[in-house]
Amino acid sequence: MTPKRLLADWPSWAGRAALLWSLLYATGAALAALTGPAFGYALLAGGTGTAAEAAAAVLYGASALLAYALLRRPDARWPSTAAWAVVALCLTSGFAALLSPVHLLFFLSRNQPPVDWAALTNQSLAVLGAVLWGYAALAHRRGARGTCLHCGGRAPAPATHGGSTRAGLVAVAALVPYATLKTAWALGVTPGFTGTGRPGADPEYTSDLGLWLYDHGVDVTAVLAVLGMILALALTHPWGRRLPRLPLLALGWAGAGALAPFGAFLAAVGVLAWTGATGSGVADHAPWVVAVAYGGFSCYGLALGRATLLHQRSALRTCDRC
């Protein structure tokens, strides 16, 4: 069977794949709990038999039982509903993998902590588990409802170009404060910064190339923000349909899944620091910098998720199996 045919027949194997994945992942967690931090399961450098690793073994072992229920109870609706909780659990375990592009800093900057490849591999496997469980839940729910397993028995929704365009513009607008602020800092204008030196470019960590660009008015992270804006526009404008679809969707969903909660956390920290309830944790930076500029990542992540969803739906075709 060709890979294309295998992917096309996902409803027939998604449940079994979720079961096998849960058994293997739970076994790895159990071994990590018994033998010490290994296989990337260790959290915060925990020692042998940490509660986190044991809890992971129990939770993913229970998910294997749920996967068995998906296979044995095709007419019941509760297993597919519970399966979405496993998807959330997998994303929690693999959240750091969604931020894995940050590991580029290890190659572009000085004094970055070494990449823990075992942990990154483990987290990537957890994200894979979220995908498998999502497919399994979807196939089971459609089977219980008696609709087409491949499309749910619904015709594709008409393209909503207006909503798509708005989502792209909101995503762009959300990154404007961050890109503007970082560019202003690189140009020597330092609103929101009360310290000395280069705000946002610590010589101890920034590479020689990064410092050279900064001294010439170019902040590398501002460039990355502009690339994020271009991604949002590509997902929401006709010219983006000429680009490879799968890489766009992968970047869109990864960016949305990582930046929405990350930005919400930074926004909350900034607001609390702004009100004086706590410190911002960023020395020499005004609280509004964390709340407005960095907190904008959350709005960007939500808008990017909306844009990615609409881009994905716009490519749907009428199912030929139902």
mmCIF file of C-alpha atoms in Angstrom:
data_model
loop_
_atom_site.group_PDB
_atom_site.id
_atom_site.type_symbol
_atom_site.label_atom_id
_atom_site.label_comp_id
_atom_site.label_asym_id
_atom_site.label_seq_id
_atom_site.Cartn_x
_atom_site.Cartn_y
_atom_site.Cartn_z
ATOM 1 C CA MET A 1 0.000 0.000 0.000
ATOM 2 C CA THR A 2 1.375 3.383 -0.996
ATOM 3 C CA PRO A 3 1.762 6.167 1.600
ATOM 4 C CA LYS A 4 -0.839 8.231 -0.241
ATOM 5 C CA ARG A 5 -3.360 5.374 -0.088
ATOM 6 C CA LEU A 6 -2.516 4.766 3.557
ATOM 7 C CA LEU A 7 -3.227 8.387 4.449
ATOM 8 C CA ALA A 8 -6.448 8.311 2.436
ATOM 9 C CA ASP A 9 -7.680 5.302 4.462
ATOM 10 C CA TRP A 10 -6.961 6.870 7.863
ATOM 11 C CA PRO A 11 -10.385 6.039 9.405
ATOM 12 C CA SER A 12 -9.604 2.329 9.130
ATOM 13 C CA TRP A 13 -6.386 2.428 11.144
ATOM 14 C CA ALA A 14 -6.495 5.593 13.305
ATOM 15 C CA GLY A 15 -8.005 3.820 16.326
ATOM 16 C CA ARG A 16 -5.465 0.991 16.306
ATOM 17 C CA ALA A 17 -2.632 3.468 15.804
ATOM 18 C CA ALA A 18 -3.804 5.476 18.827
ATOM 19 C CA LEU A 19 -3.931 2.301 20.905
ATOM 20 C CA LEU A 20 -0.419 1.223 19.873
ATOM 21 C CA TRP A 21 0.983 4.704 20.431
ATOM 22 C CA SER A 22 -0.567 4.925 23.923
ATOM 23 C CA LEU A 23 0.855 1.549 24.938
ATOM 24 C CA LEU A 24 4.352 2.463 23.751
ATOM 25 C CA TYR A 25 4.312 5.952 25.279
ATOM 26 C CA ALA A 26 2.954 4.692 28.608
ATOM 27 C CA THR A 27 5.606 1.958 28.671
ATOM 28 C CA GLY A 28 8.324 4.540 28.130
ATOM 29 C CA ALA A 29 6.959 6.686 30.955
ATOM 30 C CA ALA A 30 6.864 3.686 33.279
ATOM 31 C CA LEU A 31 10.476 2.795 32.470
ATOM 32 C CA ALA A 32 11.506 6.405 33.080
ATOM 33 C CA ALA A 33 9.750 6.385 36.465
ATOM 34 C CA LEU A 34 11.440 3.141 37.485
ATOM 35 C CA THR A 35 14.939 3.673 36.125
ATOM 36 C CA GLY A 36 15.406 7.425 36.409
ATOM 37 C CA PRO A 37 15.211 10.400 34.015
ATOM 38 C CA ALA A 38 15.479 8.853 30.569
ATOM 39 C CA PHE A 39 13.856 8.865 27.151
ATOM 40 C CA GLY A 40 13.057 12.560 27.527
ATOM 41 C CA TYR A 41 10.349 12.027 30.177
ATOM 42 C CA ALA A 42 12.257 13.804 32.935
ATOM 43 C CA LEU A 43 10.760 17.149 33.939
ATOM 44 C CA LEU A 44 12.817 19.919 35.540
ATOM 45 C CA ALA A 45 15.723 17.513 36.067
ATOM 46 C CA GLY A 46 13.617 15.329 38.346
ATOM 47 C CA GLY A 47 15.178 12.304 39.966
ATOM 48 C CA THR A 48 14.345 8.627 39.793
ATOM 49 C CA GLY A 49 10.687 7.794 40.044
ATOM 50 C CA THR A 50 9.384 11.345 39.883
ATOM 51 C CA ALA A 51 5.677 11.843 40.324
ATOM 52 C CA ALA A 52 5.410 13.447 36.877
ATOM 53 C CA GLU A 53 6.794 10.374 35.120
ATOM 54 C CA ALA A 54 4.641 7.990 37.159
ATOM 55 C CA ALA A 55 1.578 10.125 36.489
ATOM 56 C CA ALA A 56 2.361 10.085 32.761
ATOM 57 C CA ALA A 57 2.544 6.292 32.845
ATOM 58 C CA VAL A 58 -0.846 6.078 34.566
ATOM 59 C CA LEU A 59 -2.563 8.644 32.353
ATOM 60 C CA TYR A 60 -1.298 7.237 29.088
ATOM 61 C CA GLY A 61 -1.990 3.720 30.276
ATOM 62 C CA ALA A 62 -5.581 4.824 30.877
ATOM 63 C CA SER A 63 -5.623 6.331 27.389
ATOM 64 C CA ALA A 64 -4.731 2.908 26.003
ATOM 65 C CA LEU A 65 -7.844 1.526 27.703
ATOM 66 C CA LEU A 66 -9.849 4.323 26.137
ATOM 67 C CA ALA A 67 -8.408 3.498 22.722
ATOM 68 C CA TYR A 68 -9.535 -0.092 23.252
ATOM 69 C CA ALA A 69 -13.015 1.234 24.045
ATOM 70 C CA LEU A 70 -12.963 3.190 20.789
ATOM 71 C CA LEU A 71 -12.422 -0.060 18.936
ATOM 72 C CA ARG A 72 -14.865 -2.187 20.966
ATOM 73 C CA ARG A 73 -17.706 0.340 21.300
ATOM 74 C CA PRO A 74 -18.133 1.820 17.812
ATOM 75 C CA ASP A 75 -21.761 2.826 18.490
ATOM 76 C CA ALA A 76 -21.196 4.644 21.806
ATOM 77 C CA ARG A 77 -20.539 8.352 21.708
ATOM 78 C CA TRP A 78 -18.748 8.818 25.024
ATOM 79 C CA PRO A 79 -15.383 7.306 23.944
ATOM 80 C CA SER A 80 -14.876 9.863 21.182
ATOM 81 C CA THR A 81 -15.815 12.691 23.561
ATOM 82 C CA ALA A 82 -13.285 11.461 26.125
ATOM 83 C CA ALA A 83 -10.692 11.049 23.386
ATOM 84 C CA TRP A 84 -10.425 14.807 22.958
ATOM 85 C CA ALA A 85 -9.154 15.015 26.536
ATOM 86 C CA VAL A 86 -6.325 12.690 25.501
ATOM 87 C CA VAL A 87 -5.569 15.015 22.584
ATOM 88 C CA ALA A 88 -5.247 17.875 25.082
ATOM 89 C CA LEU A 89 -3.023 15.722 27.305
ATOM 90 C CA CYS A 90 -0.740 14.876 24.375
ATOM 91 C CA LEU A 91 -0.450 18.531 23.405
ATOM 92 C CA THR A 92 0.426 19.383 27.006
ATOM 93 C CA SER A 93 3.214 16.798 26.985
ATOM 94 C CA GLY A 94 4.496 17.910 23.595
ATOM 95 C CA PHE A 95 3.944 21.652 23.870
ATOM 96 C CA ALA A 96 7.667 22.435 23.945
ATOM 97 C CA ALA A 97 8.089 20.722 20.566
ATOM 98 C CA LEU A 98 5.804 23.348 19.034
ATOM 99 C CA LEU A 99 8.384 25.886 20.155
ATOM 100 C CA SER A 100 11.256 23.829 18.748
ATOM 101 C CA PRO A 101 12.199 26.490 16.158
ATOM 102 C CA VAL A 102 13.475 28.427 19.182
ATOM 103 C CA HIS A 103 16.316 25.889 19.233
ATOM 104 C CA LEU A 104 17.738 27.776 16.260
ATOM 105 C CA LEU A 105 19.016 30.183 18.905
ATOM 106 C CA PHE A 106 21.483 27.474 19.896
ATOM 107 C CA PHE A 107 23.126 27.907 16.506
ATOM 108 C CA LEU A 108 22.611 31.675 16.148
ATOM 109 C CA SER A 109 23.487 32.853 19.661
ATOM 110 C CA ARG A 110 26.118 32.447 22.308
ATOM 111 C CA ASN A 111 25.789 30.640 25.618
ATOM 112 C CA GLN A 112 22.470 28.986 24.826
ATOM 113 C CA PRO A 113 21.746 25.796 26.778
ATOM 114 C CA PRO A 114 22.404 22.670 24.713
ATOM 115 C CA VAL A 115 19.443 21.106 22.968
ATOM 116 C CA ASP A 116 18.080 18.084 24.846
ATOM 117 C CA TRP A 117 17.479 15.915 21.800
ATOM 118 C CA ALA A 118 15.935 13.095 23.839
ATOM 119 C CA ALA A 119 13.354 15.462 25.321
ATOM 120 C CA LEU A 120 12.686 17.084 21.946
ATOM 121 C CA THR A 121 12.150 13.678 20.350
ATOM 122 C CA ASN A 122 9.829 12.669 23.178
ATOM 123 C CA GLN A 123 7.825 15.877 22.850
ATOM 124 C CA SER A 124 7.575 15.405 19.081
ATOM 125 C CA LEU A 125 6.213 11.911 19.676
ATOM 126 C CA ALA A 126 3.620 13.423 22.018
ATOM 127 C CA VAL A 127 2.522 15.805 19.257
ATOM 128 C CA LEU A 128 2.293 12.821 16.915
ATOM 129 C CA GLY A 129 0.093 11.147 19.527
ATOM 130 C CA ALA A 130 -2.190 14.198 19.533
ATOM 131 C CA VAL A 131 -2.580 13.871 15.762
ATOM 132 C CA LEU A 132 -3.319 10.136 15.925
ATOM 133 C CA TRP A 133 -5.800 10.575 18.757
ATOM 134 C CA GLY A 134 -7.492 13.436 16.930
ATOM 135 C CA TYR A 135 -7.995 11.253 13.871
ATOM 136 C CA ALA A 136 -9.200 8.353 16.020
ATOM 137 C CA ALA A 137 -11.719 10.544 17.856
ATOM 138 C CA LEU A 138 -12.983 12.000 14.613
ATOM 139 C CA ALA A 139 -13.419 8.614 12.933
ATOM 140 C CA HIS A 140 -15.202 7.139 15.966
ATOM 141 C CA ARG A 141 -17.560 10.096 16.357
ATOM 142 C CA ARG A 142 -18.521 9.974 12.690
ATOM 143 C CA GLY A 143 -19.001 6.227 12.870
ATOM 144 C CA ALA A 144 -21.253 6.546 15.927
ATOM 145 C CA ARG A 145 -23.340 9.163 14.140
ATOM 146 C CA GLY A 146 -23.561 7.082 10.972
ATOM 147 C CA THR A 147 -21.985 9.740 8.749
ATOM 148 C CA CYS A 148 -19.166 9.372 6.258
ATOM 149 C CA LEU A 149 -15.929 8.573 8.094
ATOM 150 C CA HIS A 150 -13.875 10.685 5.706
ATOM 151 C CA CYS A 151 -15.838 13.919 5.546
ATOM 152 C CA GLY A 152 -18.577 13.627 8.149
ATOM 153 C CA GLY A 153 -21.256 13.593 5.470
ATOM 154 C CA ARG A 154 -21.177 17.339 5.036
ATOM 155 C CA ALA A 155 -20.462 19.303 1.903
ATOM 156 C CA PRO A 156 -17.483 21.655 2.157
ATOM 157 C CA ALA A 157 -18.401 25.070 3.461
ATOM 158 C CA PRO A 158 -18.105 27.847 0.917
ATOM 159 C CA ALA A 159 -14.932 29.854 1.108
ATOM 160 C CA THR A 160 -15.244 32.822 3.447
ATOM 161 C CA HIS A 161 -12.797 35.210 1.870
ATOM 162 C CA GLY A 162 -13.928 38.120 4.040
ATOM 163 C CA GLY A 163 -13.406 36.271 7.312
ATOM 164 C CA SER A 164 -10.124 34.857 6.084
ATOM 165 C CA THR A 165 -8.827 38.280 5.107
ATOM 166 C CA ARG A 166 -9.846 39.762 8.456
ATOM 167 C CA ALA A 167 -8.036 36.993 10.330
ATOM 168 C CA GLY A 168 -4.868 37.704 8.367
ATOM 169 C CA LEU A 169 -5.071 41.425 9.026
ATOM 170 C CA VAL A 170 -5.667 40.872 12.735
ATOM 171 C CA ALA A 171 -2.618 38.587 12.873
ATOM 172 C CA VAL A 172 -0.497 41.226 11.157
ATOM 173 C CA ALA A 173 -1.767 43.989 13.429
ATOM 174 C CA ALA A 174 -1.014 41.876 16.530
ATOM 175 C CA LEU A 175 2.696 41.741 15.659
ATOM 176 C CA VAL A 176 3.050 45.395 14.656
ATOM 177 C CA PRO A 177 3.740 46.627 18.256
ATOM 178 C CA TYR A 178 6.465 44.022 18.772
ATOM 179 C CA ALA A 179 8.152 44.547 15.383
ATOM 180 C CA THR A 180 7.932 48.327 15.715
ATOM 181 C CA LEU A 181 9.324 48.367 19.239
ATOM 182 C CA LYS A 182 12.236 46.048 18.469
ATOM 183 C CA THR A 183 13.093 48.000 15.315
ATOM 184 C CA ALA A 184 12.956 51.286 17.226
ATOM 185 C CA TRP A 185 15.327 49.869 19.806
ATOM 186 C CA ALA A 186 17.734 48.777 17.085
ATOM 187 C CA LEU A 187 17.601 52.309 15.635
ATOM 188 C CA GLY A 188 18.513 53.832 18.999
ATOM 189 C CA VAL A 189 15.039 54.932 20.139
ATOM 190 C CA THR A 190 14.349 53.094 23.399
ATOM 191 C CA PRO A 191 10.779 53.590 24.678
ATOM 192 C CA GLY A 192 9.948 51.223 27.517
ATOM 193 C CA PHE A 193 13.625 50.494 28.248
ATOM 194 C CA THR A 194 15.279 52.041 31.290
ATOM 195 C CA GLY A 195 18.629 50.269 31.273
ATOM 196 C CA THR A 196 21.878 50.773 29.409
ATOM 197 C CA GLY A 197 23.341 49.034 26.403
ATOM 198 C CA ARG A 198 21.392 47.339 23.643
ATOM 199 C CA PRO A 199 17.807 46.513 24.689
ATOM 200 C CA GLY A 200 16.860 43.082 23.403
ATOM 201 C CA ALA A 201 20.404 42.230 22.252
ATOM 202 C CA ASP A 202 22.545 40.993 25.124
ATOM 203 C CA PRO A 203 26.167 40.687 23.898
ATOM 204 C CA GLU A 204 26.600 37.657 26.155
ATOM 205 C CA TYR A 205 24.014 35.717 24.156
ATOM 206 C CA THR A 206 23.614 37.408 20.770
ATOM 207 C CA SER A 207 25.890 36.192 17.984
ATOM 208 C CA ASP A 208 28.370 38.495 16.245
ATOM 209 C CA LEU A 209 26.115 38.557 13.179
ATOM 210 C CA GLY A 210 23.095 39.454 15.317
ATOM 211 C CA LEU A 211 25.005 42.302 16.987
ATOM 212 C CA TRP A 212 26.233 43.584 13.624
ATOM 213 C CA LEU A 213 22.703 43.612 12.251
ATOM 214 C CA TYR A 214 21.410 45.271 15.428
ATOM 215 C CA ASP A 215 24.026 48.003 15.192
ATOM 216 C CA HIS A 216 22.811 48.639 11.655
ATOM 217 C CA GLY A 217 19.161 48.977 12.683
ATOM 218 C CA VAL A 218 17.996 45.396 12.098
ATOM 219 C CA ASP A 219 16.702 43.268 14.986
ATOM 220 C CA VAL A 220 16.607 39.565 14.096
ATOM 221 C CA THR A 221 13.439 38.925 16.113
ATOM 222 C CA ALA A 222 11.711 41.806 14.329
ATOM 223 C CA VAL A 223 12.589 40.102 11.050
ATOM 224 C CA LEU A 224 11.034 36.891 12.367
ATOM 225 C CA ALA A 225 7.895 38.872 13.278
ATOM 226 C CA VAL A 226 7.700 40.179 9.702
ATOM 227 C CA LEU A 227 8.014 36.617 8.416
ATOM 228 C CA GLY A 228 5.111 35.704 10.735
ATOM 229 C CA MET A 229 3.067 38.486 9.156
ATOM 230 C CA ILE A 230 3.871 37.173 5.685
ATOM 231 C CA LEU A 231 2.754 33.693 6.759
ATOM 232 C CA ALA A 232 -0.611 35.065 7.926
ATOM 233 C CA LEU A 233 -1.077 36.933 4.656
ATOM 234 C CA ALA A 234 -0.123 33.868 2.611
ATOM 235 C CA LEU A 235 -2.826 31.876 4.392
ATOM 236 C CA THR A 236 -5.482 34.490 3.688
ATOM 237 C CA HIS A 237 -4.762 35.846 0.196
ATOM 238 C CA PRO A 238 -5.051 34.259 -3.262
ATOM 239 C CA TRP A 239 -1.316 34.469 -3.959
ATOM 240 C CA GLY A 240 -0.715 32.137 -1.025
ATOM 241 C CA ARG A 241 -2.613 29.345 -2.798
ATOM 242 C CA ARG A 242 0.266 29.074 -5.243
ATOM 243 C CA LEU A 243 2.582 28.073 -2.382
ATOM 244 C CA PRO A 244 2.938 24.467 -1.111
ATOM 245 C CA ARG A 245 -0.155 23.773 1.002
ATOM 246 C CA LEU A 246 1.145 21.322 3.617
ATOM 247 C CA PRO A 247 4.119 23.445 4.783
ATOM 248 C CA LEU A 248 1.797 26.444 5.134
ATOM 249 C CA LEU A 249 -0.674 24.454 7.208
ATOM 250 C CA ALA A 250 2.088 22.941 9.356
ATOM 251 C CA LEU A 251 3.615 26.365 10.062
ATOM 252 C CA GLY A 252 0.195 27.882 10.701
ATOM 253 C CA TRP A 253 -0.969 25.270 13.190
ATOM 254 C CA ALA A 254 2.415 25.090 14.940
ATOM 255 C CA GLY A 255 2.558 28.872 15.290
ATOM 256 C CA ALA A 256 -1.023 29.085 16.536
ATOM 257 C CA GLY A 257 -0.602 26.248 19.041
ATOM 258 C CA ALA A 258 2.631 27.649 20.436
ATOM 259 C CA LEU A 259 2.086 31.416 20.444
ATOM 260 C CA ALA A 260 -1.529 31.649 21.607
ATOM 261 C CA PRO A 261 -0.922 30.200 25.113
ATOM 262 C CA PHE A 262 2.607 31.620 25.305
ATOM 263 C CA GLY A 263 1.363 35.116 24.518
ATOM 264 C CA ALA A 264 -1.535 34.779 26.962
ATOM 265 C CA PHE A 265 0.939 33.946 29.713
ATOM 266 C CA LEU A 266 3.133 36.946 28.874
ATOM 267 C CA ALA A 267 0.116 39.246 28.664
ATOM 268 C CA ALA A 268 -1.070 38.101 32.100
ATOM 269 C CA VAL A 269 2.395 38.622 33.584
ATOM 270 C CA GLY A 270 2.596 42.070 32.023
ATOM 271 C CA VAL A 271 -0.822 43.124 33.316
ATOM 272 C CA LEU A 272 -0.003 41.904 36.828
ATOM 273 C CA ALA A 273 3.302 43.768 36.735
ATOM 274 C CA TRP A 274 1.544 46.866 35.398
ATOM 275 C CA THR A 275 -0.825 46.855 38.378
ATOM 276 C CA GLY A 276 2.045 46.273 40.783
ATOM 277 C CA ALA A 277 0.863 42.830 41.866
ATOM 278 C CA THR A 278 4.099 41.165 40.770
ATOM 279 C CA GLY A 279 7.312 41.792 38.886
ATOM 280 C CA SER A 280 7.530 41.385 35.125
ATOM 281 C CA GLY A 281 10.612 39.184 35.318
ATOM 282 C CA VAL A 282 12.288 41.259 32.578
ATOM 283 C CA ALA A 283 14.865 43.629 33.995
ATOM 284 C CA ASP A 284 14.948 47.242 32.739
ATOM 285 C CA HIS A 285 11.707 46.790 30.779
ATOM 286 C CA ALA A 286 8.511 48.682 31.546
ATOM 287 C CA PRO A 287 5.534 46.414 32.358
ATOM 288 C CA TRP A 288 3.614 47.669 29.321
ATOM 289 C CA VAL A 289 6.327 46.225 27.060
ATOM 290 C CA VAL A 290 5.555 42.725 28.304
ATOM 291 C CA ALA A 291 1.787 43.237 28.281
ATOM 292 C CA VAL A 292 1.384 44.979 24.919
ATOM 293 C CA ALA A 293 4.311 43.976 22.733
ATOM 294 C CA TYR A 294 4.963 40.445 23.951
ATOM 295 C CA GLY A 295 1.348 39.764 24.896
ATOM 296 C CA GLY A 296 0.393 40.433 21.285
ATOM 297 C CA PHE A 297 1.689 36.957 20.493
ATOM 298 C CA SER A 298 -1.538 35.574 21.954
ATOM 299 C CA CYS A 299 -3.748 37.592 19.600
ATOM 300 C CA TYR A 300 -1.483 36.636 16.732
ATOM 301 C CA GLY A 301 -1.710 32.948 17.626
ATOM 302 C CA LEU A 302 -5.513 33.014 17.771
ATOM 303 C CA ALA A 303 -5.825 34.931 14.495
ATOM 304 C CA LEU A 304 -3.267 32.665 12.833
ATOM 305 C CA GLY A 305 -5.244 29.607 13.946
ATOM 306 C CA ARG A 306 -8.392 31.095 12.425
ATOM 307 C CA ALA A 307 -6.567 31.898 9.186
ATOM 308 C CA THR A 308 -5.068 28.404 9.012
ATOM 309 C CA LEU A 309 -8.450 26.765 9.596
ATOM 310 C CA LEU A 310 -10.094 28.799 6.831
ATOM 311 C CA HIS A 311 -7.202 28.083 4.475
ATOM 312 C CA GLN A 312 -7.554 24.377 5.198
ATOM 313 C CA ARG A 313 -11.313 24.423 4.654
ATOM 314 C CA SER A 314 -11.021 26.340 1.410
ATOM 315 C CA ALA A 315 -9.144 23.426 -0.141
ATOM 316 C CA LEU A 316 -11.815 20.838 0.750
ATOM 317 C CA ARG A 317 -13.497 19.025 -2.080
ATOM 318 C CA THR A 318 -16.731 17.054 -2.189
ATOM 319 C CA CYS A 319 -16.100 13.579 -0.761
ATOM 320 C CA ASP A 320 -16.381 10.764 -3.333
ATOM 321 C CA ARG A 321 -16.910 8.048 -0.705
ATOM 322 C CA CYS A 322 -20.332 9.013 0.653
#
